[in-house]
Amino acid sequence: MSQRTFGQVLRMLRVESNMTIKDVAMDSGYAYAQIHNWEIGRVGITLRTLRKLAEYWGVTVSQLVGESPIQPVAPAPLTMMATVKIMNKPKTARLVG
């Protein structure tokens, strides 16, 4: 089986969490275009940002870059989004890369 790229893993995590790029952008604080460009492999990413995204998704950096399998996909971002939507309060905490 071939190794997945960072962008493929990022998209897989997002899709399996039933989130759009817009949802992730609003929840994480990263720009929509930045997330899109990571997913399609158009731009690189710093180790610092990789670490923040790995923490956000509940995976290791190794899993995020496709070196290790992910099992199971952490539902944390979806839970955070659902809580925010249910409470109908704006989210103040953001990841900044």
mmCIF file of C-alpha atoms in Angstrom, residues 5-85:
data_model
loop_
_atom_site.group_PDB
_atom_site.id
_atom_site.type_symbol
_atom_site.label_atom_id
_atom_site.label_comp_id
_atom_site.label_asym_id
_atom_site.label_seq_id
_atom_site.Cartn_x
_atom_site.Cartn_y
_atom_site.Cartn_z
ATOM 1 C CA THR A 5 0.698 12.563 1.470
ATOM 2 C CA PHE A 6 0.093 15.185 4.138
ATOM 3 C CA GLY A 7 -2.624 16.767 2.001
ATOM 4 C CA GLN A 8 -4.396 13.443 1.504
ATOM 5 C CA VAL A 9 -4.326 12.720 5.234
ATOM 6 C CA LEU A 10 -5.541 16.216 6.080
ATOM 7 C CA ARG A 11 -8.460 15.867 3.657
ATOM 8 C CA MET A 12 -9.266 12.371 4.952
ATOM 9 C CA LEU A 13 -9.407 13.621 8.553
ATOM 10 C CA ARG A 14 -11.631 16.517 7.560
ATOM 11 C CA VAL A 15 -14.015 14.436 5.436
ATOM 12 C CA GLU A 16 -14.253 11.617 7.996
ATOM 13 C CA SER A 17 -15.138 14.239 10.605
ATOM 14 C CA ASN A 18 -17.932 15.526 8.328
ATOM 15 C CA MET A 19 -16.330 18.953 8.154
ATOM 16 C CA THR A 20 -15.908 21.337 5.248
ATOM 17 C CA ILE A 21 -12.771 23.362 4.681
ATOM 18 C CA LYS A 22 -14.788 26.351 5.892
ATOM 19 C CA ASP A 23 -15.650 24.501 9.137
ATOM 20 C CA VAL A 24 -11.980 23.708 9.783
ATOM 21 C CA ALA A 25 -10.946 27.272 8.934
ATOM 22 C CA MET A 26 -13.474 28.749 11.354
ATOM 23 C CA ASP A 27 -12.622 26.262 14.107
ATOM 24 C CA SER A 28 -8.839 26.306 13.770
ATOM 25 C CA GLY A 29 -8.158 29.907 12.797
ATOM 26 C CA TYR A 30 -6.253 28.973 9.642
ATOM 27 C CA ALA A 31 -7.395 30.586 6.405
ATOM 28 C CA TYR A 32 -9.651 28.652 4.027
ATOM 29 C CA ALA A 33 -7.142 29.129 1.187
ATOM 30 C CA GLN A 34 -4.278 27.874 3.361
ATOM 31 C CA ILE A 35 -6.122 24.665 4.261
ATOM 32 C CA HIS A 36 -7.156 24.137 0.643
ATOM 33 C CA ASN A 37 -3.575 24.651 -0.554
ATOM 34 C CA TRP A 38 -2.273 22.145 2.024
ATOM 35 C CA GLU A 39 -4.827 19.579 0.892
ATOM 36 C CA ILE A 40 -3.859 19.878 -2.768
ATOM 37 C CA GLY A 41 -0.133 20.058 -2.017
ATOM 38 C CA ARG A 42 0.345 23.535 -3.435
ATOM 39 C CA VAL A 43 2.259 24.928 -0.450
ATOM 40 C CA GLY A 44 4.557 23.581 2.224
ATOM 41 C CA ILE A 45 4.025 23.616 5.959
ATOM 42 C CA THR A 46 6.280 24.297 8.928
ATOM 43 C CA LEU A 47 6.988 21.731 11.618
ATOM 44 C CA ARG A 48 5.416 24.060 14.180
ATOM 45 C CA THR A 49 2.168 24.166 12.209
ATOM 46 C CA LEU A 50 2.281 20.390 11.650
ATOM 47 C CA ARG A 51 2.474 19.927 15.408
ATOM 48 C CA LYS A 52 -0.495 22.240 15.972
ATOM 49 C CA LEU A 53 -2.575 20.472 13.325
ATOM 50 C CA ALA A 54 -1.655 17.052 14.725
ATOM 51 C CA GLU A 55 -2.852 18.189 18.146
ATOM 52 C CA TYR A 56 -6.018 19.667 16.616
ATOM 53 C CA TRP A 57 -6.879 16.366 14.899
ATOM 54 C CA GLY A 58 -5.735 14.168 17.798
ATOM 55 C CA VAL A 59 -3.053 12.364 15.802
ATOM 56 C CA THR A 60 0.736 12.285 15.779
ATOM 57 C CA VAL A 61 2.851 14.270 13.303
ATOM 58 C CA SER A 62 3.960 10.924 11.867
ATOM 59 C CA GLN A 63 0.327 9.997 11.224
ATOM 60 C CA LEU A 64 -0.460 13.426 9.802
ATOM 61 C CA VAL A 65 2.312 13.205 7.208
ATOM 62 C CA GLY A 66 1.288 9.686 6.210
ATOM 63 C CA GLU A 67 4.189 7.751 7.749
ATOM 64 C CA SER A 68 2.003 5.858 10.246
ATOM 65 C CA PRO A 69 -1.578 4.604 9.980
ATOM 66 C CA ILE A 70 -4.329 6.495 11.743
ATOM 67 C CA GLN A 71 -6.647 4.480 13.955
ATOM 68 C CA PRO A 72 -9.172 5.614 14.873
ATOM 69 C CA VAL A 73 -9.798 9.101 13.541
ATOM 70 C CA ALA A 74 -10.205 11.422 16.525
ATOM 71 C CA PRO A 75 -13.604 13.120 16.590
ATOM 72 C CA ALA A 76 -12.399 16.099 18.657
ATOM 73 C CA PRO A 77 -12.794 18.814 15.981
ATOM 74 C CA LEU A 78 -16.324 17.667 15.166
ATOM 75 C CA THR A 79 -17.201 17.615 18.846
ATOM 76 C CA MET A 80 -15.812 21.121 19.248
ATOM 77 C CA MET A 81 -17.809 22.360 16.244
ATOM 78 C CA ALA A 82 -20.999 20.657 17.419
ATOM 79 C CA THR A 83 -20.630 22.183 20.878
ATOM 80 C CA VAL A 84 -20.100 25.649 19.425
ATOM 81 C CA LYS A 85 -23.100 25.296 17.119
#
